[in-house]
XYZ file of C-alpha atoms in Angstrom:
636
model
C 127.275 120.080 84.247
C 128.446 122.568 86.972
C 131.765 122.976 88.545
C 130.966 125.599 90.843
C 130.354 125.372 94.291
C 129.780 128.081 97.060
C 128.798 127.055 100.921
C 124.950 127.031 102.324
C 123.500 127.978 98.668
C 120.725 125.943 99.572
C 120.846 125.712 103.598
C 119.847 129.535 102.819
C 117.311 128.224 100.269
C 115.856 126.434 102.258
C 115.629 128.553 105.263
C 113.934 131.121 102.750
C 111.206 128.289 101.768
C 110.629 128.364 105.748
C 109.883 132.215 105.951
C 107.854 131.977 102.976
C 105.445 129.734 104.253
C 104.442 131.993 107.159
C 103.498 135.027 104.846
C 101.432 136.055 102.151
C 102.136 136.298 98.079
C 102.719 140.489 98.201
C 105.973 139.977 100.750
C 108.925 141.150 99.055
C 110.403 137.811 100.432
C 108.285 135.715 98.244
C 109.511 137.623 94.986
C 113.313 137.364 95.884
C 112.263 133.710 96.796
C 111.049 132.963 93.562
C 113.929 134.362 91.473
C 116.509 132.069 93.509
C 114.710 128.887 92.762
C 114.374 130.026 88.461
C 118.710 130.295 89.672
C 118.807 127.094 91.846
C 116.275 124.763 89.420
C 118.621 123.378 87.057
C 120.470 121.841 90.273
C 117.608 120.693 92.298
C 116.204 119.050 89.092
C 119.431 117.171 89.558
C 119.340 115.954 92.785
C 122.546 114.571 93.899
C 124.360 113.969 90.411
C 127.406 115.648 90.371
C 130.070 116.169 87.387
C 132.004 112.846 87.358
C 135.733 113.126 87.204
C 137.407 114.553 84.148
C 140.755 113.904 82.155
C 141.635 117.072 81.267
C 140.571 118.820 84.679
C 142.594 116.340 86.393
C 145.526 116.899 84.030
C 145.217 121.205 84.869
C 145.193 120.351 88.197
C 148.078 118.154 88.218
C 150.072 121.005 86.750
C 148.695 123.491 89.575
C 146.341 125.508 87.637
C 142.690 124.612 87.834
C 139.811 125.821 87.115
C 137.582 127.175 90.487
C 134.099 128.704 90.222
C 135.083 129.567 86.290
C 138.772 131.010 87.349
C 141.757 129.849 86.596
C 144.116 129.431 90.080
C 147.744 128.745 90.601
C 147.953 126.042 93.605
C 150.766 124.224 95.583
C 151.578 121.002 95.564
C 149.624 120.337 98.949
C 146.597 121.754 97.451
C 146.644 119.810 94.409
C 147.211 116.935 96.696
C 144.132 117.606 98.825
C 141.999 117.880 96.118
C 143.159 115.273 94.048
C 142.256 113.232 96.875
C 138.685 114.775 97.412
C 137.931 114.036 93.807
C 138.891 110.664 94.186
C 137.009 109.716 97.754
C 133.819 111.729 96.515
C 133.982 110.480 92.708
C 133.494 113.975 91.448
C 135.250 116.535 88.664
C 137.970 117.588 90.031
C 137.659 121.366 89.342
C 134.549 120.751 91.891
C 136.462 119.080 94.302
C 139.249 121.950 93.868
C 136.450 124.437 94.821
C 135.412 122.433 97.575
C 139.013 122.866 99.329
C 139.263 126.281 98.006
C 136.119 127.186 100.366
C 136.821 124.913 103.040
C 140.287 126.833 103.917
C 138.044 129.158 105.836
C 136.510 126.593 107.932
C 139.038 124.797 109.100
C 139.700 126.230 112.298
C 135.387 126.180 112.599
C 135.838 122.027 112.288
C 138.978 121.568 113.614
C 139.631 119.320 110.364
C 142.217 120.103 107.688
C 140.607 121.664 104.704
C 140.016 118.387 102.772
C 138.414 116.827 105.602
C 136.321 120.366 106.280
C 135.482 120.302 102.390
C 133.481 116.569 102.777
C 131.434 117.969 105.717
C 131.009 120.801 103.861
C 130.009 118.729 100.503
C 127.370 116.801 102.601
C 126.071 119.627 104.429
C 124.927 121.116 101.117
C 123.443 117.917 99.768
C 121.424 117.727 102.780
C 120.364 120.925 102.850
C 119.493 120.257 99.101
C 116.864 117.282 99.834
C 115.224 118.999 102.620
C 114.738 122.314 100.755
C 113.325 119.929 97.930
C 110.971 118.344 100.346
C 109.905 121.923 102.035
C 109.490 122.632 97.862
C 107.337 119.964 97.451
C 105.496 119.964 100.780
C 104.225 123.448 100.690
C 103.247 123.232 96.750
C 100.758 121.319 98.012
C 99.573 122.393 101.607
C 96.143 123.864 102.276
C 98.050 125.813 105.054
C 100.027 128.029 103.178
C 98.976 131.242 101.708
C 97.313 130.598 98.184
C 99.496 132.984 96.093
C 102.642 131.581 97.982
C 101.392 127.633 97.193
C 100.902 128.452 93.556
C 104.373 129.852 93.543
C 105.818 126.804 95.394
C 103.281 124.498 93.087
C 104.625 125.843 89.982
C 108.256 125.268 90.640
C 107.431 121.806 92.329
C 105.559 120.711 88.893
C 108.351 121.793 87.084
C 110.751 119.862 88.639
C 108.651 116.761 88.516
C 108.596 117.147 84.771
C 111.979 118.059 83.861
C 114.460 115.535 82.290
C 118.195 116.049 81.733
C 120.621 115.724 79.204
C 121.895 112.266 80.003
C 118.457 110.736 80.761
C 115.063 110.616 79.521
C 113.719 109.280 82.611
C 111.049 111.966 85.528
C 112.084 113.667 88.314
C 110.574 110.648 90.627
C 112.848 108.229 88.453
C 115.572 109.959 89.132
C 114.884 109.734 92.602
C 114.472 105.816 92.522
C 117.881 105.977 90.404
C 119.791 108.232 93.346
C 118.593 105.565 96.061
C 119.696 102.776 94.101
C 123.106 104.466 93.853
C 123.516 105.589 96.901
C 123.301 102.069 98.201
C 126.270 101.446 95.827
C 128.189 104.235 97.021
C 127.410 103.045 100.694
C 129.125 99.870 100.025
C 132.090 100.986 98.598
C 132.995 103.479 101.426
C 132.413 100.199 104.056
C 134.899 98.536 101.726
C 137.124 100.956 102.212
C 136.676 101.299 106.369
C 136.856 97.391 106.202
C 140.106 97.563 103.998
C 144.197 98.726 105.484
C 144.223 101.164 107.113
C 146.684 102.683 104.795
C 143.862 103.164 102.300
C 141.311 105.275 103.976
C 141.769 108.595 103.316
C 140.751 110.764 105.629
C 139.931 109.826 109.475
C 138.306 107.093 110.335
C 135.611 109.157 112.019
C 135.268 110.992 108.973
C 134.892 108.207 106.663
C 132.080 107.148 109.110
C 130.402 109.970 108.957
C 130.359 109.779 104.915
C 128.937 106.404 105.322
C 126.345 107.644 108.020
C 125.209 110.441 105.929
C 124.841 108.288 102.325
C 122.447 106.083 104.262
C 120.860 109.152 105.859
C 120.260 110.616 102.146
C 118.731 107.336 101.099
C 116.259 107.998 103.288
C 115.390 111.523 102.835
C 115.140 110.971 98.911
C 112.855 107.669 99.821
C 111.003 110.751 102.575
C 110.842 113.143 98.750
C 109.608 110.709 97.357
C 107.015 109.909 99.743
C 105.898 113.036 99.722
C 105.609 113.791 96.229
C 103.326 110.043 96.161
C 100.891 111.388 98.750
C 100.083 115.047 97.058
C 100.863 114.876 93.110
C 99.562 112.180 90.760
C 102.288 110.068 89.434
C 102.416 109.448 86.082
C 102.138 105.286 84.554
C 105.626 104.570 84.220
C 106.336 106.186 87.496
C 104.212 104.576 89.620
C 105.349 101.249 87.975
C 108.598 102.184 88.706
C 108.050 102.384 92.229
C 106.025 99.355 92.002
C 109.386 97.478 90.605
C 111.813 98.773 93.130
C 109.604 97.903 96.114
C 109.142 94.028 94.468
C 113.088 93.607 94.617
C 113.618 95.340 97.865
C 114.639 94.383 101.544
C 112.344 95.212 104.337
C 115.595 95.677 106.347
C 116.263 98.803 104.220
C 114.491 102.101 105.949
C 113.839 103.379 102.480
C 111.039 100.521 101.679
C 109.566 101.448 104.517
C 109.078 105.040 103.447
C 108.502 103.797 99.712
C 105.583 101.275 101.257
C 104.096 103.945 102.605
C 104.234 105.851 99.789
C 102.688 103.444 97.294
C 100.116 102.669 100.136
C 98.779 106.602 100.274
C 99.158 106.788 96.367
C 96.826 103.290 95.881
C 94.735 104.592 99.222
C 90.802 104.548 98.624
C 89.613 106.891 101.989
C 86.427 107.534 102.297
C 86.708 108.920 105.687
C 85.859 112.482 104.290
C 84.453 114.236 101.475
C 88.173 115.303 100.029
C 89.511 112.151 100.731
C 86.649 110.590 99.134
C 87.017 112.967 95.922
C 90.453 112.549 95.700
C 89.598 108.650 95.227
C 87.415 109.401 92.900
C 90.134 111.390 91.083
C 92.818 108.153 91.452
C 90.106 106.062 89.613
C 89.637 108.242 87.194
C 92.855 108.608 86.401
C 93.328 105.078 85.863
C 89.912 104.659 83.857
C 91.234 107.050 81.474
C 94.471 105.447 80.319
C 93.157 101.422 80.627
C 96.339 100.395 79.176
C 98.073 101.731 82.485
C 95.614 100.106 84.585
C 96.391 96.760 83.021
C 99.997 97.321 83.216
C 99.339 98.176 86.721
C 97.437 95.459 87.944
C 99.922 92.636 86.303
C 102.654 94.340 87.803
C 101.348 94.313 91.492
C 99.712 90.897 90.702
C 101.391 88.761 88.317
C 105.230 89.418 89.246
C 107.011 88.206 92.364
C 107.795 89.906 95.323
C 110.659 89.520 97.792
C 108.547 89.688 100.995
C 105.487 88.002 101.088
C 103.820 89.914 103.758
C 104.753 93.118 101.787
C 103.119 92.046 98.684
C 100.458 90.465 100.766
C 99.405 94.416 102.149
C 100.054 96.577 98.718
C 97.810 93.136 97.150
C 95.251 94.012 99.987
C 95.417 97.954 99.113
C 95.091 97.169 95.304
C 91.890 94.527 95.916
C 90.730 98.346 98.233
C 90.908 100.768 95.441
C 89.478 98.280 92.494
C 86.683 97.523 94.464
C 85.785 100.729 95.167
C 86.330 101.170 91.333
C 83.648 98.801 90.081
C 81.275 100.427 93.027
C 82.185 104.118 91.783
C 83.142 104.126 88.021
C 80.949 101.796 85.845
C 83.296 99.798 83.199
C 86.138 99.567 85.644
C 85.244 95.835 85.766
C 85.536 95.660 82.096
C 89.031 97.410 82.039
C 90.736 95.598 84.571
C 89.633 92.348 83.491
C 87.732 90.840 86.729
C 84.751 90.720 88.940
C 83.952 91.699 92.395
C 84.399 88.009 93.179
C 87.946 88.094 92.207
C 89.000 90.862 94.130
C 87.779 89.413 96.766
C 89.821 86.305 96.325
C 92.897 88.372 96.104
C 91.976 90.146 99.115
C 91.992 86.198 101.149
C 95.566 85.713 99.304
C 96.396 88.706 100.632
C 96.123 88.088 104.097
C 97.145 84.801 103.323
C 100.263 86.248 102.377
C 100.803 88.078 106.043
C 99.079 91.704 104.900
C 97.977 91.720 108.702
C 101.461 90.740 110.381
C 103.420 93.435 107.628
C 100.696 96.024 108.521
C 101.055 95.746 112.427
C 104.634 94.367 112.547
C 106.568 96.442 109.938
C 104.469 99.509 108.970
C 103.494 100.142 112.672
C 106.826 98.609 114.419
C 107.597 102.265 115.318
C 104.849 101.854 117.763
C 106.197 99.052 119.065
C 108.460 99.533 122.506
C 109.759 97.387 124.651
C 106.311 97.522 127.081
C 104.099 97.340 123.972
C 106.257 93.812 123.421
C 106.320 92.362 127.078
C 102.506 93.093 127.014
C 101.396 91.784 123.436
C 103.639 89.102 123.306
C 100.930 86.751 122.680
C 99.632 89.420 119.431
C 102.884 88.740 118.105
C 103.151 85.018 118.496
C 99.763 85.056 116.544
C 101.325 87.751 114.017
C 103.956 85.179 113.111
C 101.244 82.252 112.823
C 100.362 84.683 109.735
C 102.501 83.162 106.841
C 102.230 82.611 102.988
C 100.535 79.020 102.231
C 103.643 77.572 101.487
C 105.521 78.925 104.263
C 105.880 75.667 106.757
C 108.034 77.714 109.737
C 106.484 80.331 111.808
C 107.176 83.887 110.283
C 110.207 85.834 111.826
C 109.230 88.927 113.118
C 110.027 91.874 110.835
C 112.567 95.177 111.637
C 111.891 98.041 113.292
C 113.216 101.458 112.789
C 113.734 103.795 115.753
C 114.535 106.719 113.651
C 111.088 107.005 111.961
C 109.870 111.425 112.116
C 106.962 112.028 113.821
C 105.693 113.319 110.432
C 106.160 109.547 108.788
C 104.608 107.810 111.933
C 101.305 110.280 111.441
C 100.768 109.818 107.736
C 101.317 105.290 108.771
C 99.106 105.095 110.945
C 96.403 107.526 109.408
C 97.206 105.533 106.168
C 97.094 102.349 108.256
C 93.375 103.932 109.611
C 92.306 104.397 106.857
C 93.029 100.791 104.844
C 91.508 99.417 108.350
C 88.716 100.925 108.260
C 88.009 100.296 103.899
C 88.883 96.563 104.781
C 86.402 95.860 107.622
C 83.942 97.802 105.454
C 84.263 96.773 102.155
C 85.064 93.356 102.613
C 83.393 92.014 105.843
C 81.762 89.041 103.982
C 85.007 88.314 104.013
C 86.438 88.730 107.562
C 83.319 86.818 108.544
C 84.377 83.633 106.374
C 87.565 83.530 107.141
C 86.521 83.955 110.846
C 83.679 80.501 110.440
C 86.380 78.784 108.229
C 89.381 78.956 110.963
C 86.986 78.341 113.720
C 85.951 74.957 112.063
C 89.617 74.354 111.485
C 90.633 74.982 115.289
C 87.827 73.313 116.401
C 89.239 70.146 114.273
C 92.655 70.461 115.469
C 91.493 69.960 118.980
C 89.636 66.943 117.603
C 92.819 65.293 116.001
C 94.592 66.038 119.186
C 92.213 64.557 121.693
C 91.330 61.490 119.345
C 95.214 61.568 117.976
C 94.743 61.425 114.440
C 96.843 63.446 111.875
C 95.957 66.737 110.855
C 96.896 68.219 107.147
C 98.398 71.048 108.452
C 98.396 73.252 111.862
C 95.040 75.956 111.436
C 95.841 79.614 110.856
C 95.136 81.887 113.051
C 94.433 85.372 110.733
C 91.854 86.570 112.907
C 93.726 86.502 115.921
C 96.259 88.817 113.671
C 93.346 91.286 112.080
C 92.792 91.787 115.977
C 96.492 92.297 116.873
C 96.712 94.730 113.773
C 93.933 96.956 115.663
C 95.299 96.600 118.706
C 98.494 97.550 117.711
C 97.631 100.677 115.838
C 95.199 101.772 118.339
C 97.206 101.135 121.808
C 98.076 104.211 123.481
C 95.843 106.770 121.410
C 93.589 108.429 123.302
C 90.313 108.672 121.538
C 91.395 107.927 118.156
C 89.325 105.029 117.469
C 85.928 106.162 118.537
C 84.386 104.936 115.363
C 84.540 101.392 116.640
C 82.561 102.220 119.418
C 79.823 103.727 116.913
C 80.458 107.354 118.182
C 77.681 109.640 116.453
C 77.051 106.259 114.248
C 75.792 103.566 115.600
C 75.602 100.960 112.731
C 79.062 102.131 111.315
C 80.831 98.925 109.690
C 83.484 99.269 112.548
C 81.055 99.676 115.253
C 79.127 96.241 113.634
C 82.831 94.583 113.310
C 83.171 95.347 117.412
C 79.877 93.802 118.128
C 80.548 91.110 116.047
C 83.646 89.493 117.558
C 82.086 89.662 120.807
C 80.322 86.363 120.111
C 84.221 84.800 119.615
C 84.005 81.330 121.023
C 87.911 80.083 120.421
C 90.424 80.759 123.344
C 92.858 82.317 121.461
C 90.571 84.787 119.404
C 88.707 85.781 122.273
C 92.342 86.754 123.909
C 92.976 88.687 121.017
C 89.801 90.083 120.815
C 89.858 91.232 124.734
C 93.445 92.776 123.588
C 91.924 94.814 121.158
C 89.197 96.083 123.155
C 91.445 97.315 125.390
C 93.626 99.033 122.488
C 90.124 100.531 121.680
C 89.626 101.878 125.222
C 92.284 104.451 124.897
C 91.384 107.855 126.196
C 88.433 108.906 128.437
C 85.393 108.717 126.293
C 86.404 105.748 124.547
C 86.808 103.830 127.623
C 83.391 104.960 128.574
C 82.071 103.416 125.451
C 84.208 100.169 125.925
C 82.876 100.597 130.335
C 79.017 100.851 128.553
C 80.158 97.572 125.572
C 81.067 95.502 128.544
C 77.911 96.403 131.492
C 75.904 95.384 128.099
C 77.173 92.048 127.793
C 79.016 93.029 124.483
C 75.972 94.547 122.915
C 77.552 98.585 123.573
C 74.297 99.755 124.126
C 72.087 97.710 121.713
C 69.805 95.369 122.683
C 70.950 92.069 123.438
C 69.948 88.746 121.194
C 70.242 85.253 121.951
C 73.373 84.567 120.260
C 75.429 87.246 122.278
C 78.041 86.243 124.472
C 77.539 86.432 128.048
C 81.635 86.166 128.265
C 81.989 90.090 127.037
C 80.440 91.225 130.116
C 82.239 92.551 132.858
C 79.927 90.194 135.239
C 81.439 87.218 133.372
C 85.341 88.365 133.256
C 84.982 89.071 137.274
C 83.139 86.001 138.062
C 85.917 83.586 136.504
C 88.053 86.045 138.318
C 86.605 85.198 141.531
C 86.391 81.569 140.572
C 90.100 81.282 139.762
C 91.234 83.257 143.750
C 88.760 80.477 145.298
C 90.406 77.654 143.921
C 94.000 79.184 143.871
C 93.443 80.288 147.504
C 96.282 78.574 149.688
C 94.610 76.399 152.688
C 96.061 74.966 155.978
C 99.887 74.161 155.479
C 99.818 69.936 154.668
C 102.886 67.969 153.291
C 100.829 65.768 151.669
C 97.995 67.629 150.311
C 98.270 67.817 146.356
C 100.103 70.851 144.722
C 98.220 73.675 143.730
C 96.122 73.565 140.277
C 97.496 75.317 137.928
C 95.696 77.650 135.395
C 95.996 76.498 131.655
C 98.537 78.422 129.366
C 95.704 79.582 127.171
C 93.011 80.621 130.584
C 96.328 82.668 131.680
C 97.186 84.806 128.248
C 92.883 85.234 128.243
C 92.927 86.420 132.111
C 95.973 89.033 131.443
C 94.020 90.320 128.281
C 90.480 90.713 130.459
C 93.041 92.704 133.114
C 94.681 94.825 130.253
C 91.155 95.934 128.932
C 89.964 96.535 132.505
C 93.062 98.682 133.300
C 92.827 100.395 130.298
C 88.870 101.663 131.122
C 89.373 102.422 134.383
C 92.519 104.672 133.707
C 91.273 106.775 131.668
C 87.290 106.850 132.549
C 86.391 108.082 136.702
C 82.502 107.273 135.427
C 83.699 103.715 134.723
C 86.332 103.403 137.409
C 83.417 104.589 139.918
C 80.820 102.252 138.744
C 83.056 99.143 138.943
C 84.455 100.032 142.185
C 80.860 100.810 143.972
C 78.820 97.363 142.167
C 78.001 94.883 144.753
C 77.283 92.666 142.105
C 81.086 92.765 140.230
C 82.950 92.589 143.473
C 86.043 93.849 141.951
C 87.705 94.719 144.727
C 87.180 91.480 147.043
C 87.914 89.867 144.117
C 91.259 91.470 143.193
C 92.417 91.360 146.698
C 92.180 87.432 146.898
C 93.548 87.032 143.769
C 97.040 89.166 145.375
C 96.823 86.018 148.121
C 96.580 82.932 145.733
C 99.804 81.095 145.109
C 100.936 82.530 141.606
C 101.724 78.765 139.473
């Protein structure tokens, strides 16, 4: 393997990639960029493997005379002493590591470090600069936006590199990638041994040895960000995407790299139908998976049959899987065959699924970059209902699941259009579904109330998923102006997510109707949203459709304002008297249902003058009487 090493080799690579983007395939920049990745692919195959150290390198350079960039030098003492010691900390030949202090001698005064120290910001500079030029690589191979001569240049190289093996291994590029995390995480540990050891025995500054450790977990997540990438625009091969499949089983959800990896195994299983490419790319995935049935077997056993580490993680790539081989038997005829199962067997995974916690993984984890401190204070009563969702034989409430603040704008797009997207297959493939489990906890609920006023024992306490499937909407949609028109039936009036809104508006339960108030008002987001949600609520929850006997007359802004009204009548302090009874006090449950009402009513007449007009002028609502009493009731 190579010994050489020369500063920003691929920092300049990969501000070449950059330029090339912007221009066309006859730019002389294109050709020169094309003849330095044929000279750079051997190492970017390689990712971050290095030479290990060597006996008989270390022995020249104990004697003074190494070998740098394929010459042989005569060093001092101190020289073989700083790079023995580089070779050591970074675990690489020491001819490398002799390079590396042979450069960094020139940018010492530049870091203010002594030349060792310079070399390991130097040495980490580079790998960086490798991954993202790897990423800009892969990225632009497959980008509609780029010139087509320049993305068949990129595309070429890119598949290249996805195929190539090396010497020591058998294994893909996207192996290879898995592998690098995996050590990584090794190599992460041992440098916190070392800062948690003597002091004597770190080598270098503390704040240096820091930064090492900072930057090894920042790599891990720019190979888990390559990865991702390379997931969402090429087609994996079988053992790759069971590889991925295997690491993500074993993993922590505390580690930012599943989160990327979710993601990516989510877009790579992903079943849109949302467009006509999105829809033929589908198409594609199922054929794929037609054509080699073995694979597909393989696949399904290993999402299915082996156990996970997190429940609600395996609970949302189950619900995914249950997506894409539904849409298979619809779409490819013998699919059923292959994979060994019916329709009504997907849809039983699809219940385990959410059984599992799919919805409190989807909204919790995969959106918890969403989630700020406001978003918390005001959906604290999503949440508690988020970690009601458990596996069956989970007999504590869920703990809530981590949240990374250093997610790119980039990975919180391609979540939440991925999370969109799974949404919106969900409520449309499977809404037989959401319906019975709807009926089913609504019986339970209504049972538990009957236990508690009769005080009899109940089997166990009722779940709550629907109360979740509402927080997961509410939690992708909050805040996005205009991105969930669909529900409202914009341009499509029977859409599946436009029945699913109608549909919950007949909610009868206390805590599903808070829920479902919450996510209306996630839905109102932007101004002609809100004016769909303003024209849902003036209809009495029928959005513009004609009413029926069976719609609720409680999702209707006439109904919200009256128990308004009726709650600042009763709450309304009288004459001062000592021994008058206290004030009544509103229930728990009537409170988290009135602050819901107030967030959906807030969020339509922010961003809608049409509705914020027509509630303020109607005689009939009263909302500002109303909302002026309420300021001068005694608050319980």
């Amino acid at each position: 393997m190579n010994t050489t090493w020369e500063p920003e080799r691929f920092a300049n690579l990969n501000r070449q990639l950059g330029e090339c983007l912007e221009l066309t395939a006859e730019s002389p920049k294109v050709e020169e960029l094309k003849q330095k990745l044929e000279e750079l692919k051997p190492e970017l195959a390689s990712l971050l493997e290095y030479p290990a150290k060597n006996a008989q390198h270390r022995t020249a350079l104990e004697k003074g005379t190494p070998t740098i960039n394929g010459e042989q030098y005569k060093v001092s003492t101190d020289f073989v002493a700083e790079a023995t010691k580089l070779s050591d900390f970074l675990e690489v030949d020491e001819d490398l590591a002799a390079a590396l202090v042979h450069k960094a001698v020139g940018y010492e005064k530049r870091f203010e470090l002594a030349a060792g120290e310079s070399a390991v910001l130097l040495y980490f500079s580079e790998r960086e600069a490798k991954l993202e030029s790897l990423r800009t690589l892969f990225a632009g191979g497959a980008s509609t936006g780029v010139d087509e001569g320049v993305r068949t240049v990129l595309e070429q190289h890119a598949s290249e590199i996805l195929s190539s093996t090396l010497k020591a291994s058998s294994s893909m590029f996207p192996e290879r990638v898995l592998a690098a995390i995996n050590m990584l995480q090794a190599r992460q540990t041992r440098v916190s041994a070392v800062l948690s050891g003597p002091s004597a025995e770190v080598p270098y500054q503390r704040e240096v040895v820091e930064f090492v450790k900072t930057r090894i977990g920042e790599e891990r997540k720019q190979l888990a960000m390559l990865l991702f990438v390379i997931m969402r625009d090429y087609q994996l091969n079988s053992g790759e995407l069971l590889a991925v499949v295997a690491w993500l089983r074993s993993a922590s959800v505390s580690d930012a790299a599943t989160l990327r990896l979710a993601a990516g195994l989510l877009v790579a299983l992903g079943t849109d139908e949302g467009s006509e490419q999105a829809e033929a790319a589908a198409l594609d995935k199922v054929s794929h998976l037609v054509r080699d049935s073995a694979f597909l077997v393989r696949l399904n056993a290993a999402i299915i049959d082996e156990p996970w580490c997190d429940s609600g993680l395996k609970g949302v790539v189950w619900l995914q899987w249950a997506l894409l081989a539904l849409f298979g038997m619809k779409r490819s005829p013998g699919f059923d065959q292959l994979i060994g199962f019916r329709e009504d067997r997907v849809e039983a995974i699809a219940e385990q699924a959410v059984r599992m916690g799919a919805y409190r993984c989807a909204a919790d984890y995969l959106l918890g970059h969403r989630i700020d401190d406001a978003m918390e204070y005001e959906l604290a009563d999503e949440f508690t209902a988020l970690q009601q969702q458990r596996a069956d034989t989970a007999s504590a409430v869920s703990p809530r699941y981590p949240h990374f603040d250093d997610v790119s704008e980039e990975l919180q797009w391609q979540l939440e259009r991925s999370m969109e997207a799974m949404l919106a297959a969900f409520i449309g493939r499977m809404s037989s579904l959401v319906r019975r489990m709807r009926y089913s906890e609504e019986d339970a609920l209504y049972q538990a109330q009957q236990s508690a006023v009769y005080q009899t024992t109940q089997a166990e306490p009722a779940r709550r998923d629907t109360e979740a499937l509402f927080a997961w909407v509410t939690v992708l949609y909050t805040g996005r102006a205009d991105a969930a028109l669909r529900f409202w039936g914009h341009g499509e009036p029977d859409d599946r997510l436009a029945v699913f809104v109608r549909w919950g508006a007949d909610c009868r339960e206390q805590g599903m109707v808070r829920a479902y108030f919450g996510m209306l008002a996630a839905l109102a987001s932007g101004a002609q949203a809100s004016v769909c949600a303003h024209e849902f609520m003036s209809g009495g929850g029928a959005g513009g459709h004609r009413q029926t006997v069976n719609q609720a007359p409680l999702c209707s802004w006439q109904a919200l304002f009256g128990a308004l009204d009726f709650y600042a009548g009763h709450l309304r302090p009288g004459e001062p008297d000592p021994l008058a009874a206290p004030p009544p006090e509103i229930p728990d449950a009537e409170v988290a249902l009135l602050r819901a009402f107030l967030r959906l009513c807030r969020s339509v007449v922010q961003h809608s003058v049409v509705a914020r007009t027509a509630i303020y002028d109607s005689t009939e609502l009263g909302a500002m009487t109303t909302m002026f009493a309420l300021l001068a009731c005694v608050v319980p």
